Amino acid sequence: MSLSEARFHDLVDATQQALEDLFDESGMDLDMENSAGVLTIKFDNGSQLIFSRQEPLRQLWLADKSGGFHFDYDEESKKWICEKSEELLGEMLERIVWERAGEKLDFDEI
């Protein structure tokens, strides 16, 4: 089942807001910018995560120094799932944030 444009935007907006809230509450030293639907998280060591919406594909994309990842939303699990690895977005973020910043954050709700 394909997501409607409105539902897709609502899901990405909610996901980006949840990410901003989680990083805000973490107390980590980082900078965040959300502009034109692109959320950028910059860690104090210079690494960054970039979340962008790909409306025609109804995907959420994540760019990291390890590569680019494309996520589809699964209505059944209510989670974003990587198109290639089938890893959940939250699981991938836990691993990446640990690798980039040495911080253990709980992304279960993402």
GROMACS .gro file of N, CA and C in nm:
model
  330
    1MET      N    1   0.085  -0.119   0.000
    1MET     CA    2   0.000   0.000   0.000
    1MET      C    3   0.088   0.124   0.000
    2SER      N    4   0.064   0.212  -0.092
    2SER     CA    5   0.143   0.334  -0.104
    2SER      C    6   0.086   0.443  -0.013
    3LEU      N    7   0.176   0.518   0.045
    3LEU     CA    8   0.135   0.629   0.131
    3LEU      C    9   0.084   0.745   0.047
    4SER      N   10  -0.018   0.812   0.096
    4SER     CA   11  -0.061   0.935   0.029
    4SER      C   12   0.045   1.042   0.055
    5GLU      N   13   0.045   1.144  -0.026
    5GLU     CA   14   0.142   1.252  -0.010
    5GLU      C   15   0.129   1.317   0.129
    6ALA      N   16   0.005   1.344   0.170
    6ALA     CA   17  -0.018   1.408   0.300
    6ALA      C   18   0.028   1.319   0.414
    7ARG      N   19  -0.004   1.191   0.407
    7ARG     CA   20   0.037   1.096   0.514
    7ARG      C   21   0.189   1.087   0.520
    8PHE      N   22   0.252   1.079   0.404
    8PHE     CA   23   0.398   1.073   0.398
    8PHE      C   24   0.460   1.195   0.467
    9HIS      N   25   0.413   1.315   0.432
    9HIS     CA   26   0.469   1.436   0.493
    9HIS      C   27   0.443   1.439   0.643
   10ASP      N   28   0.326   1.397   0.686
   10ASP     CA   29   0.296   1.392   0.830
   10ASP      C   30   0.393   1.297   0.902
   11LEU      N   31   0.419   1.182   0.843
   11LEU     CA   32   0.509   1.084   0.904
   11LEU      C   33   0.652   1.136   0.912
   12VAL      N   34   0.700   1.197   0.804
   12VAL     CA   35   0.837   1.251   0.806
   12VAL      C   36   0.847   1.365   0.905
   13ASP      N   37   0.748   1.454   0.906
   13ASP     CA   38   0.749   1.566   1.002
   13ASP      C   39   0.753   1.513   1.146
   14ALA      N   40   0.670   1.414   1.175
   14ALA     CA   41   0.666   1.358   1.311
   14ALA      C   42   0.797   1.290   1.347
   15THR      N   43   0.856   1.219   1.251
   15THR     CA   44   0.984   1.151   1.275
   15THR      C   45   1.094   1.253   1.300
   16GLN      N   46   1.101   1.357   1.217
   16GLN     CA   47   1.204   1.458   1.235
   16GLN      C   48   1.186   1.531   1.368
   17GLN      N   49   1.062   1.560   1.406
   17GLN     CA   50   1.037   1.626   1.535
   17GLN      C   51   1.080   1.535   1.650
   18ALA      N   52   1.048   1.407   1.641
   18ALA     CA   53   1.088   1.312   1.745
   18ALA      C   54   1.240   1.304   1.755
   19LEU      N   55   1.309   1.308   1.642
   19LEU     CA   56   1.455   1.306   1.644
   19LEU      C   57   1.510   1.433   1.708
   20GLU      N   58   1.456   1.548   1.671
   20GLU     CA   59   1.499   1.674   1.732
   20GLU      C   60   1.480   1.670   1.883
   21ASP      N   61   1.363   1.625   1.927
   21ASP     CA   62   1.335   1.618   2.070
   21ASP      C   63   1.432   1.525   2.141
   22LEU      N   64   1.457   1.409   2.082
   22LEU     CA   65   1.546   1.312   2.143
   22LEU      C   66   1.688   1.367   2.156
   23PHE      N   67   1.738   1.429   2.050
   23PHE     CA   68   1.872   1.486   2.055
   23PHE      C   69   1.878   1.605   2.151
   24ASP      N   70   1.773   1.688   2.153
   24ASP     CA   71   1.767   1.801   2.247
   24ASP      C   72   1.777   1.753   2.391
   25GLU      N   73   1.702   1.649   2.423
   25GLU     CA   74   1.695   1.598   2.560
   25GLU      C   75   1.819   1.518   2.599
   26SER      N   76   1.902   1.481   2.502
   26SER     CA   77   2.018   1.397   2.530
   26SER      C   78   2.130   1.472   2.603
   27GLY      N   79   2.133   1.604   2.588
   27GLY     CA   80   2.240   1.682   2.648
   27GLY      C   81   2.371   1.675   2.569
   28MET      N   82   2.367   1.613   2.452
   28MET     CA   83   2.487   1.602   2.369
   28MET      C   84   2.524   1.738   2.312
   29ASP      N   85   2.654   1.755   2.286
   29ASP     CA   86   2.703   1.878   2.226
   29ASP      C   87   2.691   1.864   2.074
   30LEU      N   88   2.584   1.920   2.018
   30LEU     CA   89   2.561   1.911   1.874
   30LEU      C   90   2.479   2.030   1.828
   31ASP      N   91   2.477   2.048   1.698
   31ASP     CA   92   2.397   2.152   1.635
   31ASP      C   93   2.293   2.086   1.547
   32MET      N   94   2.173   2.140   1.547
   32MET     CA   95   2.066   2.088   1.461
   32MET      C   96   2.009   2.201   1.378
   33GLU      N   97   1.976   2.165   1.255
   33GLU     CA   98   1.912   2.261   1.166
   33GLU      C   99   1.804   2.186   1.088
   34ASN      N  100   1.685   2.243   1.087
   34ASN     CA  101   1.576   2.186   1.009
   34ASN      C  102   1.529   2.293   0.912
   35SER      N  103   1.559   2.272   0.784
   35SER     CA  104   1.526   2.372   0.684
   35SER      C  105   1.474   2.304   0.559
   36ALA      N  106   1.359   2.348   0.514
   36ALA     CA  107   1.296   2.296   0.391
   36ALA      C  108   1.283   2.145   0.394
   37GLY      N  109   1.249   2.089   0.510
   37GLY     CA  110   1.226   1.946   0.520
   37GLY      C  111   1.351   1.861   0.534
   38VAL      N  112   1.465   1.926   0.550
   38VAL     CA  113   1.592   1.854   0.568
   38VAL      C  114   1.642   1.881   0.710
   39LEU      N  115   1.660   1.774   0.786
   39LEU     CA  116   1.711   1.784   0.922
   39LEU      C  117   1.857   1.743   0.923
   40THR      N  118   1.943   1.834   0.971
   40THR     CA  119   2.086   1.807   0.979
   40THR      C  120   2.128   1.808   1.125
   41ILE      N  121   2.194   1.701   1.167
   41ILE     CA  122   2.249   1.689   1.302
   41ILE      C  123   2.400   1.692   1.288
   42LYS      N  124   2.465   1.791   1.350
   42LYS     CA  125   2.611   1.803   1.343
   42LYS      C  126   2.671   1.778   1.480
   43PHE      N  127   2.755   1.675   1.487
   43PHE     CA  128   2.822   1.639   1.612
   43PHE      C  129   2.947   1.725   1.629
   44ASP      N  130   2.994   1.737   1.754
   44ASP     CA  131   3.108   1.824   1.782
   44ASP      C  132   3.237   1.775   1.715
   45ASN      N  133   3.244   1.650   1.671
   45ASN     CA  134   3.363   1.600   1.603
   45ASN      C  135   3.360   1.624   1.452
   46GLY      N  136   3.255   1.693   1.405
   46GLY     CA  137   3.245   1.726   1.264
   46GLY      C  138   3.159   1.631   1.182
   47SER      N  139   3.129   1.513   1.235
   47SER     CA  140   3.042   1.422   1.159
   47SER      C  141   2.898   1.471   1.167
   48GLN      N  142   2.819   1.428   1.069
   48GLN     CA  143   2.681   1.474   1.068
   48GLN      C  144   2.588   1.368   1.009
   49LEU      N  145   2.462   1.381   1.044
   49LEU     CA  146   2.355   1.300   0.990
   49LEU      C  147   2.260   1.394   0.917
   50ILE      N  148   2.218   1.356   0.798
   50ILE     CA  149   2.126   1.439   0.721
   50ILE      C  150   2.004   1.355   0.685
   51PHE      N  151   1.888   1.400   0.730
   51PHE     CA  152   1.761   1.332   0.702
   51PHE      C  153   1.684   1.415   0.601
   52SER      N  154   1.646   1.353   0.491
   52SER     CA  155   1.569   1.426   0.390
   52SER      C  156   1.454   1.340   0.339
   53ARG      N  157   1.353   1.408   0.292
   53ARG     CA  158   1.236   1.338   0.239
   53ARG      C  159   1.249   1.329   0.087
   54GLN      N  160   1.215   1.213   0.037
   54GLN     CA  161   1.213   1.192  -0.107
   54GLN      C  162   1.068   1.164  -0.145
   55GLU      N  163   0.997   1.274  -0.171
   55GLU     CA  164   0.853   1.267  -0.192
   55GLU      C  165   0.811   1.174  -0.305
   56PRO      N  166   0.874   1.178  -0.423
   56PRO     CA  167   0.827   1.090  -0.530
   56PRO      C  168   0.835   0.942  -0.494
   57LEU      N  169   0.934   0.905  -0.414
   57LEU     CA  170   0.952   0.765  -0.374
   57LEU      C  171   0.884   0.732  -0.241
   58ARG      N  172   0.834   0.836  -0.172
   58ARG     CA  173   0.774   0.822  -0.038
   58ARG      C  174   0.874   0.756   0.057
   59GLN      N  175   1.000   0.805   0.051
   59GLN     CA  176   1.105   0.751   0.136
   59GLN      C  177   1.167   0.861   0.221
   60LEU      N  178   1.219   0.819   0.335
   60LEU     CA  179   1.302   0.903   0.421
   60LEU      C  180   1.445   0.859   0.396
   61TRP      N  181   1.531   0.955   0.362
   61TRP     CA  182   1.670   0.922   0.333
   61TRP      C  183   1.758   0.971   0.446
   62LEU      N  184   1.860   0.892   0.477
   62LEU     CA  185   1.959   0.926   0.578
   62LEU      C  186   2.096   0.924   0.512
   63ALA      N  187   2.168   1.035   0.523
   63ALA     CA  188   2.306   1.042   0.475
   63ALA      C  189   2.398   1.047   0.596
   64ASP      N  190   2.499   0.964   0.592
   64ASP     CA  191   2.599   0.952   0.698
   64ASP      C  192   2.731   0.926   0.627
   65LYS      N  193   2.842   0.944   0.697
   65LYS     CA  194   2.971   0.921   0.631
   65LYS      C  195   2.988   0.776   0.586
   66SER      N  196   2.909   0.685   0.642
   66SER     CA  197   2.918   0.545   0.601
   66SER      C  198   2.833   0.516   0.477
   67GLY      N  199   2.753   0.613   0.434
   67GLY     CA  200   2.675   0.595   0.313
   67GLY      C  201   2.538   0.659   0.319
   68GLY      N  202   2.459   0.631   0.217
   68GLY     CA  203   2.323   0.680   0.210
   68GLY      C  204   2.227   0.564   0.229
   69PHE      N  205   2.120   0.588   0.303
   69PHE     CA  206   2.024   0.483   0.336
   69PHE      C  207   1.883   0.532   0.305
   70HIS      N  208   1.804   0.445   0.244
   70HIS     CA  209   1.668   0.480   0.204
   70HIS      C  210   1.570   0.397   0.286
   71PHE      N  211   1.474   0.466   0.348
   71PHE     CA  212   1.379   0.400   0.438
   71PHE      C  213   1.238   0.413   0.386
   72ASP      N  214   1.168   0.300   0.389
   72ASP     CA  215   1.025   0.296   0.358
   72ASP      C  216   0.950   0.283   0.489
   73TYR      N  217   0.831   0.344   0.493
   73TYR     CA  218   0.750   0.333   0.614
   73TYR      C  219   0.663   0.208   0.606
   74ASP      N  220   0.667   0.128   0.712
   74ASP     CA  221   0.587   0.007   0.721
   74ASP      C  222   0.467   0.035   0.811
   75GLU      N  223   0.349   0.037   0.752
   75GLU     CA  224   0.228   0.070   0.828
   75GLU      C  225   0.199  -0.033   0.938
   76GLU      N  226   0.234  -0.158   0.914
   76GLU     CA  227   0.205  -0.263   1.011
   76GLU      C  228   0.286  -0.244   1.140
   77SER      N  229   0.416  -0.221   1.125
   77SER     CA  230   0.502  -0.206   1.244
   77SER      C  231   0.510  -0.061   1.291
   78LYS      N  232   0.465   0.031   1.206
   78LYS     CA  233   0.472   0.175   1.236
   78LYS      C  234   0.617   0.221   1.251
   79LYS      N  235   0.705   0.166   1.166
   79LYS     CA  236   0.849   0.196   1.171
   79LYS      C  237   0.902   0.220   1.030
   80TRP      N  238   1.012   0.297   1.024
   80TRP     CA  239   1.085   0.316   0.900
   80TRP      C  240   1.185   0.202   0.887
   81ILE      N  241   1.188   0.136   0.771
   81ILE     CA  242   1.272   0.019   0.748
   81ILE      C  243   1.363   0.044   0.627
   82CYS      N  244   1.492   0.016   0.645
   82CYS     CA  245   1.589   0.035   0.538
   82CYS      C  246   1.557  -0.055   0.419
   83GLU      N  247   1.552   0.006   0.304
   83GLU     CA  248   1.517  -0.064   0.180
   83GLU      C  249   1.611  -0.180   0.150
   84LYS      N  250   1.741  -0.165   0.179
   84LYS     CA  251   1.838  -0.269   0.144
   84LYS      C  252   1.863  -0.368   0.257
   85SER      N  253   1.889  -0.318   0.377
   85SER     CA  254   1.929  -0.406   0.487
   85SER      C  255   1.811  -0.453   0.572
   86GLU      N  256   1.696  -0.387   0.557
   86GLU     CA  257   1.576  -0.412   0.637
   86GLU      C  258   1.597  -0.380   0.786
   87GLU      N  259   1.702  -0.304   0.816
   87GLU     CA  260   1.726  -0.258   0.953
   87GLU      C  261   1.630  -0.144   0.984
   88LEU      N  262   1.580  -0.141   1.105
   88LEU     CA  263   1.493  -0.031   1.147
   88LEU      C  264   1.574   0.097   1.160
   89LEU      N  265   1.512   0.210   1.130
   89LEU     CA  266   1.580   0.339   1.142
   89LEU      C  267   1.634   0.358   1.283
   90GLY      N  268   1.554   0.327   1.385
   90GLY     CA  269   1.599   0.344   1.523
   90GLY      C  270   1.721   0.260   1.556
   91GLU      N  271   1.724   0.137   1.508
   91GLU     CA  272   1.839   0.049   1.532
   91GLU      C  273   1.964   0.105   1.466
   92MET      N  274   1.949   0.151   1.342
   92MET     CA  275   2.063   0.207   1.271
   92MET      C  276   2.114   0.332   1.341
   93LEU      N  277   2.023   0.417   1.386
   93LEU     CA  278   2.064   0.540   1.454
   93LEU      C  279   2.136   0.511   1.585
   94GLU      N  280   2.090   0.411   1.660
   94GLU     CA  281   2.159   0.374   1.784
   94GLU      C  282   2.304   0.341   1.754
   95ARG      N  283   2.325   0.260   1.651
   95ARG     CA  284   2.460   0.218   1.614
   95ARG      C  285   2.543   0.337   1.564
   96ILE      N  286   2.486   0.416   1.475
   96ILE     CA  287   2.561   0.529   1.417
   96ILE      C  288   2.597   0.632   1.522
   97VAL      N  289   2.502   0.668   1.609
   97VAL     CA  290   2.531   0.769   1.712
   97VAL      C  291   2.639   0.716   1.806
   98TRP      N  292   2.636   0.588   1.838
   98TRP     CA  293   2.741   0.530   1.923
   98TRP      C  294   2.876   0.540   1.853
   99GLU      N  295   2.880   0.508   1.723
   99GLU     CA  296   3.005   0.513   1.647
   99GLU      C  297   3.057   0.656   1.630
  100ARG      N  298   2.968   0.751   1.608
  100ARG     CA  299   3.010   0.890   1.580
  100ARG      C  300   3.038   0.970   1.707
  101ALA      N  301   2.958   0.945   1.812
  101ALA     CA  302   2.966   1.033   1.930
  101ALA      C  303   2.992   0.958   2.061
  102GLY      N  304   2.994   0.827   2.058
  102GLY     CA  305   3.017   0.751   2.180
  102GLY      C  306   2.905   0.764   2.281
  103GLU      N  307   2.785   0.795   2.233
  103GLU     CA  308   2.668   0.811   2.320
  103GLU      C  309   2.567   0.702   2.290
  104LYS      N  310   2.507   0.651   2.395
  104LYS     CA  311   2.403   0.549   2.381
  104LYS      C  312   2.267   0.618   2.399
  105LEU      N  313   2.192   0.630   2.290
  105LEU     CA  314   2.060   0.690   2.295
  105LEU      C  315   1.955   0.585   2.260
  106ASP      N  316   1.836   0.603   2.313
  106ASP     CA  317   1.727   0.509   2.291
  106ASP      C  318   1.636   0.561   2.179
  107PHE      N  319   1.644   0.497   2.063
  107PHE     CA  320   1.565   0.536   1.948
  107PHE      C  321   1.448   0.441   1.925
  108ASP      N  322   1.405   0.369   2.028
  108ASP     CA  323   1.297   0.271   2.014
  108ASP      C  324   1.170   0.330   1.956
  109GLU      N  325   1.141   0.455   1.988
  109GLU     CA  326   1.016   0.518   1.944
  109GLU      C  327   1.024   0.575   1.804
  110ILE      N  328   1.140   0.568   1.741
  110ILE     CA  329   1.159   0.626   1.607
  110ILE      C  330   1.122   0.523   1.501
   0.00000   0.00000   0.00000
